[in-house]
PDB file of C-alpha atoms in Angstrom:
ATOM      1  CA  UNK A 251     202.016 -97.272  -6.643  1.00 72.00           C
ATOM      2  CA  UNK A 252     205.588 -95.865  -6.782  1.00 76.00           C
ATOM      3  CA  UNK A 253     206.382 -92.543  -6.441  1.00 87.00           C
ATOM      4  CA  UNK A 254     209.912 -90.480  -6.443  1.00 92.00           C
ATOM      5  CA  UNK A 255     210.578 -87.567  -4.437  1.00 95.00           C
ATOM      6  CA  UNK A 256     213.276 -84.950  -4.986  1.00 96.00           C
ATOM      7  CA  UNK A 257     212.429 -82.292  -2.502  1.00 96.00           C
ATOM      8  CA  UNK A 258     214.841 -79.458  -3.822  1.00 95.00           C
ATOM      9  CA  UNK A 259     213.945 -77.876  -6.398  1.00 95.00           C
ATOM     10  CA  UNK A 260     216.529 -75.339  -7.384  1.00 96.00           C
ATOM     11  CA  UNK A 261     220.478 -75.742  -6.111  1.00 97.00           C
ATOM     12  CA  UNK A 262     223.331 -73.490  -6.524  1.00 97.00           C
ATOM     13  CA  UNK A 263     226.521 -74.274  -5.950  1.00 97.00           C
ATOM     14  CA  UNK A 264     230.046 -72.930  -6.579  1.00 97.00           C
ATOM     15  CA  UNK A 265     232.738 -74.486  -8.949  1.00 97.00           C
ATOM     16  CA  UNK A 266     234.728 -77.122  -6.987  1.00 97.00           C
ATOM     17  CA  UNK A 267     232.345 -77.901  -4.450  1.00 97.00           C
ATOM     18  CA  UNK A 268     230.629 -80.719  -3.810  1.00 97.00           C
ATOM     19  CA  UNK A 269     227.559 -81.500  -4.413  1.00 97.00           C
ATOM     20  CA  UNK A 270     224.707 -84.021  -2.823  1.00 97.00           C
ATOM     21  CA  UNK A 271     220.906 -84.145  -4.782  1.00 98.00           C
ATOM     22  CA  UNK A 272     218.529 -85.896  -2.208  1.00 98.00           C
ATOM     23  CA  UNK A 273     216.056 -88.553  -3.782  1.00 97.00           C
ATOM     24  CA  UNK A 274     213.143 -90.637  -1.825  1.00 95.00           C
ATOM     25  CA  UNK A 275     211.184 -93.491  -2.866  1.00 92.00           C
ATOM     26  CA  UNK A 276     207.936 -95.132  -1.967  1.00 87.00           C
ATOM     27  CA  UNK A 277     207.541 -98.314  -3.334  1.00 77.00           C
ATOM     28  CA  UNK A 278     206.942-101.632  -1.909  1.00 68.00           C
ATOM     29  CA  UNK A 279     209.851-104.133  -3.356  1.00 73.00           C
ATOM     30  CA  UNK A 280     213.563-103.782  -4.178  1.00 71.00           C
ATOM     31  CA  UNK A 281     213.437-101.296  -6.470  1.00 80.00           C
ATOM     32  CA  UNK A 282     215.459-100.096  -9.577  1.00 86.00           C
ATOM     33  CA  UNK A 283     216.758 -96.395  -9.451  1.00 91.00           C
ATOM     34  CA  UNK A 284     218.205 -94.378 -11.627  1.00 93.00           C
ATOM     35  CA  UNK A 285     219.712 -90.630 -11.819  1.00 97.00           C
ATOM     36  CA  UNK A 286     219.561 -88.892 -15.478  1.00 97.00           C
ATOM     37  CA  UNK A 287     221.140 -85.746 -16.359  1.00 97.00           C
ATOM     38  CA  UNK A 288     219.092 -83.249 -18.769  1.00 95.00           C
ATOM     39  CA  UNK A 289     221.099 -80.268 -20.264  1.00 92.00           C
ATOM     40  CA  UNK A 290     219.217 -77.270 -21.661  1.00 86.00           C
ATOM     41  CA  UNK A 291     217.257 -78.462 -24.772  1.00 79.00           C
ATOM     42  CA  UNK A 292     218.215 -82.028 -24.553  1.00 82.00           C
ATOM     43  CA  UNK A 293     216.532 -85.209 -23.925  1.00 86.00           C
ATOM     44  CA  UNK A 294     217.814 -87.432 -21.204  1.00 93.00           C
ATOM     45  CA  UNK A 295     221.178 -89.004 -20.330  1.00 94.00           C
ATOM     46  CA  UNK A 296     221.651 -91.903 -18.025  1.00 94.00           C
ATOM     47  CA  UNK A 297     224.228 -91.033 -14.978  1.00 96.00           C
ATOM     48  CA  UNK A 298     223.742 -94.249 -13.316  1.00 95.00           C
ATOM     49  CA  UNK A 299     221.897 -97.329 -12.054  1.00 92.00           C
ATOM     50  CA  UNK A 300     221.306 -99.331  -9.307  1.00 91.00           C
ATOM     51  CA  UNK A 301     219.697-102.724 -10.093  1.00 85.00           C
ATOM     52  CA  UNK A 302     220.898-104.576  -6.868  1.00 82.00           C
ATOM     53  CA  UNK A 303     224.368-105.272  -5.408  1.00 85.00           C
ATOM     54  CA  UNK A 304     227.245-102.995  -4.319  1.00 87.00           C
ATOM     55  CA  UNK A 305     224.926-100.154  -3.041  1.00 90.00           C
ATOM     56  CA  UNK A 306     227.162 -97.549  -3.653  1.00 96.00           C
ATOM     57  CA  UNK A 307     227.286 -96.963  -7.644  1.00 95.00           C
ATOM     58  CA  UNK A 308     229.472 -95.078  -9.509  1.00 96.00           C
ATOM     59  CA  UNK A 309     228.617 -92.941 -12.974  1.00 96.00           C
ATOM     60  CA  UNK A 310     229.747 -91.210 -15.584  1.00 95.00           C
ATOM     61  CA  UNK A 311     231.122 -87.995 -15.425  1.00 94.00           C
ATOM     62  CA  UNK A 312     232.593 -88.435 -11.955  1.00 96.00           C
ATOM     63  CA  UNK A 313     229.176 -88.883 -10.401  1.00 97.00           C
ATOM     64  CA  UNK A 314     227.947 -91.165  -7.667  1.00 98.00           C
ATOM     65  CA  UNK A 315     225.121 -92.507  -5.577  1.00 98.00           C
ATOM     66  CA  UNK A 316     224.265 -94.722  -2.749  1.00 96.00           C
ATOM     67  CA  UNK A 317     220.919 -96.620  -2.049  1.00 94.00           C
ATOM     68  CA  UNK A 318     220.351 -96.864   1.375  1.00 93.00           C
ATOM     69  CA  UNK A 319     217.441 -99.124   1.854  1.00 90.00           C
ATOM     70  CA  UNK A 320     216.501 -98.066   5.203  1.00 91.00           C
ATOM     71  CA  UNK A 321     216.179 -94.399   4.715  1.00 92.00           C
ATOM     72  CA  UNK A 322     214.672 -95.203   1.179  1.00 92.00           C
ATOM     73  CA  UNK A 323     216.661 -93.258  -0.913  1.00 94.00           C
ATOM     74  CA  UNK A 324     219.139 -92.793  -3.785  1.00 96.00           C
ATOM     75  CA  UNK A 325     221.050 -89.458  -3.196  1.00 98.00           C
ATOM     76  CA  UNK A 326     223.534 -88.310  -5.871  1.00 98.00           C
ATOM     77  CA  UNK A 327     227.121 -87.489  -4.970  1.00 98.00           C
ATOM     78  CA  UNK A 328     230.045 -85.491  -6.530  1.00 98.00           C
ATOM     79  CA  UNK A 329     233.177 -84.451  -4.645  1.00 97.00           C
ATOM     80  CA  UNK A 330     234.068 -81.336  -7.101  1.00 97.00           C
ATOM     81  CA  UNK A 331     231.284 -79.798  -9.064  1.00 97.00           C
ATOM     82  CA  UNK A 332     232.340 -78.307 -12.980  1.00 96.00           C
ATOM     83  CA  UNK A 333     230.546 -75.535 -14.647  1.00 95.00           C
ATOM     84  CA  UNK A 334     229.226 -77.767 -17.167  1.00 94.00           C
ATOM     85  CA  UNK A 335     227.325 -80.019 -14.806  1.00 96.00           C
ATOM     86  CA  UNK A 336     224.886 -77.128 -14.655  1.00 96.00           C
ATOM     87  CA  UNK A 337     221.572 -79.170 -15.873  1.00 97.00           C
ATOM     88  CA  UNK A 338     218.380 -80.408 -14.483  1.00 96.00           C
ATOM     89  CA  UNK A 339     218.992 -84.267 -12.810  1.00 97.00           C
ATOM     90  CA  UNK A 340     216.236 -86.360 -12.326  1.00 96.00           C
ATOM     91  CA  UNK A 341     215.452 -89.524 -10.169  1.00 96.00           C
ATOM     92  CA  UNK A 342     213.560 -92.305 -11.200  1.00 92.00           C
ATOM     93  CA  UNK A 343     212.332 -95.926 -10.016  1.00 89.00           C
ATOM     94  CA  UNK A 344     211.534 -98.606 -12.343  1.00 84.00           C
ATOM     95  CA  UNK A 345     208.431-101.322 -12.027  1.00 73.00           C
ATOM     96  CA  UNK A 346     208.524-104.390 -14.180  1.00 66.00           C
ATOM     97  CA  UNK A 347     204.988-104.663 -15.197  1.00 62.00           C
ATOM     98  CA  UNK A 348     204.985-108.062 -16.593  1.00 62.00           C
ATOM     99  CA  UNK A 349     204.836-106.357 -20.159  1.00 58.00           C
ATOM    100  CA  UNK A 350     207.887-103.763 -20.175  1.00 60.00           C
ATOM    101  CA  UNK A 351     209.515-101.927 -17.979  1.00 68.00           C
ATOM    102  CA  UNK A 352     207.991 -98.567 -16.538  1.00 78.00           C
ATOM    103  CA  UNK A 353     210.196 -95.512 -14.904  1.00 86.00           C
ATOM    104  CA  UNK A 354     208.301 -93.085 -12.596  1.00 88.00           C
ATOM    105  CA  UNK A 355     210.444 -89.896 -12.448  1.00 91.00           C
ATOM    106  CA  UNK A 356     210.855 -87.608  -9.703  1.00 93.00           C
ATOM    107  CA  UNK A 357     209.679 -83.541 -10.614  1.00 94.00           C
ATOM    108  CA  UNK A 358     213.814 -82.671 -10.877  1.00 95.00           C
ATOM    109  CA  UNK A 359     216.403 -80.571  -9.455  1.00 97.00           C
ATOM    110  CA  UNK A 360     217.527 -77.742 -11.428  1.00 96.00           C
ATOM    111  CA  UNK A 361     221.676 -76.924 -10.553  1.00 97.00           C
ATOM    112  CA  UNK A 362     223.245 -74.359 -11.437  1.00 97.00           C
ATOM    113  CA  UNK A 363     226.686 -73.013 -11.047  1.00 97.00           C
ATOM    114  CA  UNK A 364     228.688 -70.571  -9.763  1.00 96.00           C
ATOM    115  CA  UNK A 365     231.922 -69.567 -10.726  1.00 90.00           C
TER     116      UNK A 365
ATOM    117  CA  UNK B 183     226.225 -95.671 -30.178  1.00 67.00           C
ATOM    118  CA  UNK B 184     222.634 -96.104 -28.971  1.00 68.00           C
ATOM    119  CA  UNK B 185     220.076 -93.855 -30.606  1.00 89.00           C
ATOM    120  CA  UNK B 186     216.743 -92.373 -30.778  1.00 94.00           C
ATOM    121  CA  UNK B 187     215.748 -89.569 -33.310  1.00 95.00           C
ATOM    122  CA  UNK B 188     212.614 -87.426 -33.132  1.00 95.00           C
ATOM    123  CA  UNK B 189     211.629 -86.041 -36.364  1.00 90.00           C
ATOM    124  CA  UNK B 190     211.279 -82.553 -34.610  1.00 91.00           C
ATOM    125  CA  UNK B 191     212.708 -80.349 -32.346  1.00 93.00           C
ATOM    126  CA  UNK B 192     210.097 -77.883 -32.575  1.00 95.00           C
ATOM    127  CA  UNK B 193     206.483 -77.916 -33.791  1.00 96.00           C
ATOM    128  CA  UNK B 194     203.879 -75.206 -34.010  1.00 97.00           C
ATOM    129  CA  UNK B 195     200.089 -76.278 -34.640  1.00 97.00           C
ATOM    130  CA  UNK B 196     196.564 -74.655 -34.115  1.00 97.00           C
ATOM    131  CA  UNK B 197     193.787 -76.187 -31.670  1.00 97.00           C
ATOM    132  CA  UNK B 198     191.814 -78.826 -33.103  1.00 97.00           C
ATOM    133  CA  UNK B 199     194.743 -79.905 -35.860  1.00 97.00           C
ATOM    134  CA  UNK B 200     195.842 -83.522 -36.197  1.00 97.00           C
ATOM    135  CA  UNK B 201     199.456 -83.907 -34.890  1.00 97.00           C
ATOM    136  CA  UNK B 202     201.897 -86.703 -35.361  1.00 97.00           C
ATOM    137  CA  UNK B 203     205.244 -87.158 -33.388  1.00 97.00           C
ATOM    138  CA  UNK B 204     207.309 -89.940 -34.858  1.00 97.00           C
ATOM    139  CA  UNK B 205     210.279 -91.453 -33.031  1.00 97.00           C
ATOM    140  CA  UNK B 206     212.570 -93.800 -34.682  1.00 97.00           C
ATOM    141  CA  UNK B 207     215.451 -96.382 -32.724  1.00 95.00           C
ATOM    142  CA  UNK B 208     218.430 -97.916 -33.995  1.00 94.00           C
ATOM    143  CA  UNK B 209     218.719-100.197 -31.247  1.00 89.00           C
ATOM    144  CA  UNK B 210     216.281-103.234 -31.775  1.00 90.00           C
ATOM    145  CA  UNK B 211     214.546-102.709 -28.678  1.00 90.00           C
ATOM    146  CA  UNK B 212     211.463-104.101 -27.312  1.00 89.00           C
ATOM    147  CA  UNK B 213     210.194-101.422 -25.107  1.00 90.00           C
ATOM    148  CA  UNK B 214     209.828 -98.122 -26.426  1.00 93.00           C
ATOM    149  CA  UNK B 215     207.602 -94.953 -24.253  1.00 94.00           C
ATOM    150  CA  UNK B 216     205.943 -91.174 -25.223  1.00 97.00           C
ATOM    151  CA  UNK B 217     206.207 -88.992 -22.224  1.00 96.00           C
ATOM    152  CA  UNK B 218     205.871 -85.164 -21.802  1.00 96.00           C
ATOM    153  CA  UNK B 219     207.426 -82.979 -19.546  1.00 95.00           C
ATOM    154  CA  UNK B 220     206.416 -79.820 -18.258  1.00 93.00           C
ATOM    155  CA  UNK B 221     207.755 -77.662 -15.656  1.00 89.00           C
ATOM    156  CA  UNK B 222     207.667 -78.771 -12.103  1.00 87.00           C
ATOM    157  CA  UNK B 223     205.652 -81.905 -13.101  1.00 90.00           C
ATOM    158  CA  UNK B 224     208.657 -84.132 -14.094  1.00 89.00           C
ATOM    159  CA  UNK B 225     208.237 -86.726 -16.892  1.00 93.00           C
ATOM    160  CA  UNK B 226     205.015 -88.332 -17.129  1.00 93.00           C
ATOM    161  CA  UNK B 227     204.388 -91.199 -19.374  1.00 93.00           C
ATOM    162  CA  UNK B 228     201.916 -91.125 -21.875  1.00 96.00           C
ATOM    163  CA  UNK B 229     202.056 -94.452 -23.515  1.00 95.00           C
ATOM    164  CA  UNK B 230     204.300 -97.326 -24.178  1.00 92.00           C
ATOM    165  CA  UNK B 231     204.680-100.302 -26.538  1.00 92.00           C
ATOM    166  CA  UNK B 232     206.388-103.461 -25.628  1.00 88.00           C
ATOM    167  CA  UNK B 233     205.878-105.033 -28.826  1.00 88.00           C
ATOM    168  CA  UNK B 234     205.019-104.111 -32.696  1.00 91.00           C
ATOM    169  CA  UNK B 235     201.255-103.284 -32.347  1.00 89.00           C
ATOM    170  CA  UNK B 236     201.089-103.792 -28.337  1.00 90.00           C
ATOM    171  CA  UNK B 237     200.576-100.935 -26.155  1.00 92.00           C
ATOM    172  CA  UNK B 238     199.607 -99.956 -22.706  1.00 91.00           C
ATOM    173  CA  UNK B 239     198.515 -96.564 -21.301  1.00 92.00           C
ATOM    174  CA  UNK B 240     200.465 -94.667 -19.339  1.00 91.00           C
ATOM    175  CA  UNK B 241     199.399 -92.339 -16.734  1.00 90.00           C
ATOM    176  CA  UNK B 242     198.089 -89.250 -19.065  1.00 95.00           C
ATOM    177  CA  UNK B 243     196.631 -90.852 -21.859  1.00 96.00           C
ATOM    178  CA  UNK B 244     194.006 -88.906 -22.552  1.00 96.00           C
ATOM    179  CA  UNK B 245     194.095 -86.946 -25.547  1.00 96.00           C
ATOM    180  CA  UNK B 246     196.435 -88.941 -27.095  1.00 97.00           C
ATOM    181  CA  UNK B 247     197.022 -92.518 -29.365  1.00 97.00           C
ATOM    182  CA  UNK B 248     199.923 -94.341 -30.410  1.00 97.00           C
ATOM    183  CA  UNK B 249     200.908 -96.051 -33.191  1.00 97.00           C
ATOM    184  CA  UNK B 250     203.419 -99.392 -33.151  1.00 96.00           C
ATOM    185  CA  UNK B 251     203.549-100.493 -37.127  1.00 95.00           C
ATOM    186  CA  UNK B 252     207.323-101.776 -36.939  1.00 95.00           C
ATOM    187  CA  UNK B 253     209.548-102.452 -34.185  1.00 94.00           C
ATOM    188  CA  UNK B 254     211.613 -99.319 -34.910  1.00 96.00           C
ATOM    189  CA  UNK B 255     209.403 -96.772 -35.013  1.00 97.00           C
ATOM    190  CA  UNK B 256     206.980 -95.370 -32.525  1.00 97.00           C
ATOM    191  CA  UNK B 257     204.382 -92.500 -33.128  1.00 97.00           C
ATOM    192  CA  UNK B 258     202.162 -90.561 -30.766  1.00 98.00           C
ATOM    193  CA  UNK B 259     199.222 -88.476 -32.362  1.00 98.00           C
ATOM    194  CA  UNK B 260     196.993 -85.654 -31.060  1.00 97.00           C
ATOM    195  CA  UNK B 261     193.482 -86.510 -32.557  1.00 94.00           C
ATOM    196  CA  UNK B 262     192.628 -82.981 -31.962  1.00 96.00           C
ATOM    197  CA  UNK B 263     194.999 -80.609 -30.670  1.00 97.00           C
ATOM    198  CA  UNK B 264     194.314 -78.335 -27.645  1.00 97.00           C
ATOM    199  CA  UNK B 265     196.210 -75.331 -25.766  1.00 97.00           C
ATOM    200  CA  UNK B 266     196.762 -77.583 -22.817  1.00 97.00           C
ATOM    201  CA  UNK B 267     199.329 -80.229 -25.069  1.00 98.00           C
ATOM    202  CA  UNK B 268     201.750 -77.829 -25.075  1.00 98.00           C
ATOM    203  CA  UNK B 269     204.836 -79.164 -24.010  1.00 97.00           C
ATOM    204  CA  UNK B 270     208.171 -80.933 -24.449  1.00 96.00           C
ATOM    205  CA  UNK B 271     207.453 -84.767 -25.682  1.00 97.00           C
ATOM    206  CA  UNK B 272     210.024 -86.832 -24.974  1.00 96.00           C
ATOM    207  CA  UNK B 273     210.060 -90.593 -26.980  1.00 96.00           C
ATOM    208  CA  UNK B 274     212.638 -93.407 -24.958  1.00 95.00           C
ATOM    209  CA  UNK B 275     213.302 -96.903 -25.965  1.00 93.00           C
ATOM    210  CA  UNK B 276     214.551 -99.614 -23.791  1.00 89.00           C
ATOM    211  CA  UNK B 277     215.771-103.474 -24.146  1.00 84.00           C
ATOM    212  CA  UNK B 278     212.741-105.813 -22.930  1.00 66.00           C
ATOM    213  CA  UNK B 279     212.756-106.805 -18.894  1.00 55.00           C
ATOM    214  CA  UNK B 280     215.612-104.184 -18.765  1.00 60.00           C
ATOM    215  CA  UNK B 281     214.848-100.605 -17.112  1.00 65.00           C
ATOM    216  CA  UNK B 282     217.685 -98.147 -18.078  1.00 82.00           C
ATOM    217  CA  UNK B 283     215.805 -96.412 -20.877  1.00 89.00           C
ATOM    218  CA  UNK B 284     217.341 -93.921 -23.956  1.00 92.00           C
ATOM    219  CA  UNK B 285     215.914 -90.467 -24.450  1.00 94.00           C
ATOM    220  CA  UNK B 286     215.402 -89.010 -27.916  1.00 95.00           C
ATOM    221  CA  UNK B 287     216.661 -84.786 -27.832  1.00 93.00           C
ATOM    222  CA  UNK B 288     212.807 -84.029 -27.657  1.00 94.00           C
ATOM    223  CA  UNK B 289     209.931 -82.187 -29.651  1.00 96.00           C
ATOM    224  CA  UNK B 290     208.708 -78.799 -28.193  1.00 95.00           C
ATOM    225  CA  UNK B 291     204.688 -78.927 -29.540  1.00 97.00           C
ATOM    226  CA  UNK B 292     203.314 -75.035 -29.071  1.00 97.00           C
ATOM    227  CA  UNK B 293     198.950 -75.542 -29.666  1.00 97.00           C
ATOM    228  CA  UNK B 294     197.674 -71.990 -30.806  1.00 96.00           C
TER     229      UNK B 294
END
């Protein structure tokens, strides 16, 4: 079975920094990943996707991330974090089950910002 | 614009009540998925549908049913509410043999 690991679980940054979220997989094929964004009281936005390709992706909101196969992750990227990317980003892998589509999420890191 | 309404943001019931969570999409999509997420647990899928009256259990499904009478509209229901299915409930729909799936804003469900 798949499984996502984000092993921080709180990050604090300052304003204008940059910023790097760590993500591991386990699963046994080329995988689909994906980073969300979840702002206080929300549901879930899509940042970005990697399906297969270019392995560095680029998202909205100035965001970034690059699949490298061999280390098995998905880490996301940004060169100058804003106050109101304070939110709780999550990682997740997707399994085609022959019916739909499945995502297994990572547990999330919660960021928060300084100014 | 994509979207996905929940018909609450926040719910109150008492142990042993009958709750329904209804999620509606706009999108035409296959694919459509009940999780819940509590702290330091991460999403965790409940249930999903990949066609009107087809569904598959998710990882948690105990506790719980789903109901898939039209394409749009996807409900979960608590047969008999307990302290322990409080949480948020998240509903997501996605295009069939596509992944990228879109979140509804959420229902926080408090069992008394």
């Amino acid at each position: 079975a798949q499984s996502v690991t984000q092993p921080d679980i709180h990050i604090t940054v300052s304003e204008g920094a940059s910023l790097e979220l760590r993500c591991n997989y386990s699963y046994g094929a080329t995988p689909y990943l994906f980073w969300y964004v979840q702002s206080p009281g929300q549901g879930l936005q899509l940042l970005l996707k990697y399906f297969s390709g270019d392995t560095l992706v680029q998202g909205i909101k100035g965001f970034e991330a690059e699949f490298k196969r061999s280390q098995s992750s998905f880490n996301l990227r940004k060169p100058s974090v804003h106050w109101s990317d304070a939110a709780e980003y999550f990682c997740a892998v997707g399994l085609n089950t022959g019916t739909a589509s499945k995502l297994t999420f990572g547990t999330g890191t919660r960021l928060q910002v300084t100014l | 614009d994509v979207k996905v309404t929940q018909s609450s943001r926040y719910l109150v019931k008492r142990t042993g009540e009958k709750v329904f969570l209804e999620c509606v999409q706009d999108m035409d999509h296959e694919n459509m998925f009940w999780y819940r997420q509590d702290p330091g647990l991460g999403l965790r899928l409940i249930y999903f549908s990949y066609d009107v009256k087809m569904k598959e259990k998710g990882d948690i499904p105990e506790g719980y049913s789903v109901s898939r009478e039209k394409k749009e509209r996807f409900s979960l229901i608590l047969e008999s509410a307990s302290t322990n299915q409080t949480s948020m409930y998240l509903c997501a729909s996605s295009l069939r043999f596509y992944n990228e799936q879109f979140f509804g804003p959420g229902t926080r469900l408090t069992v008394l």
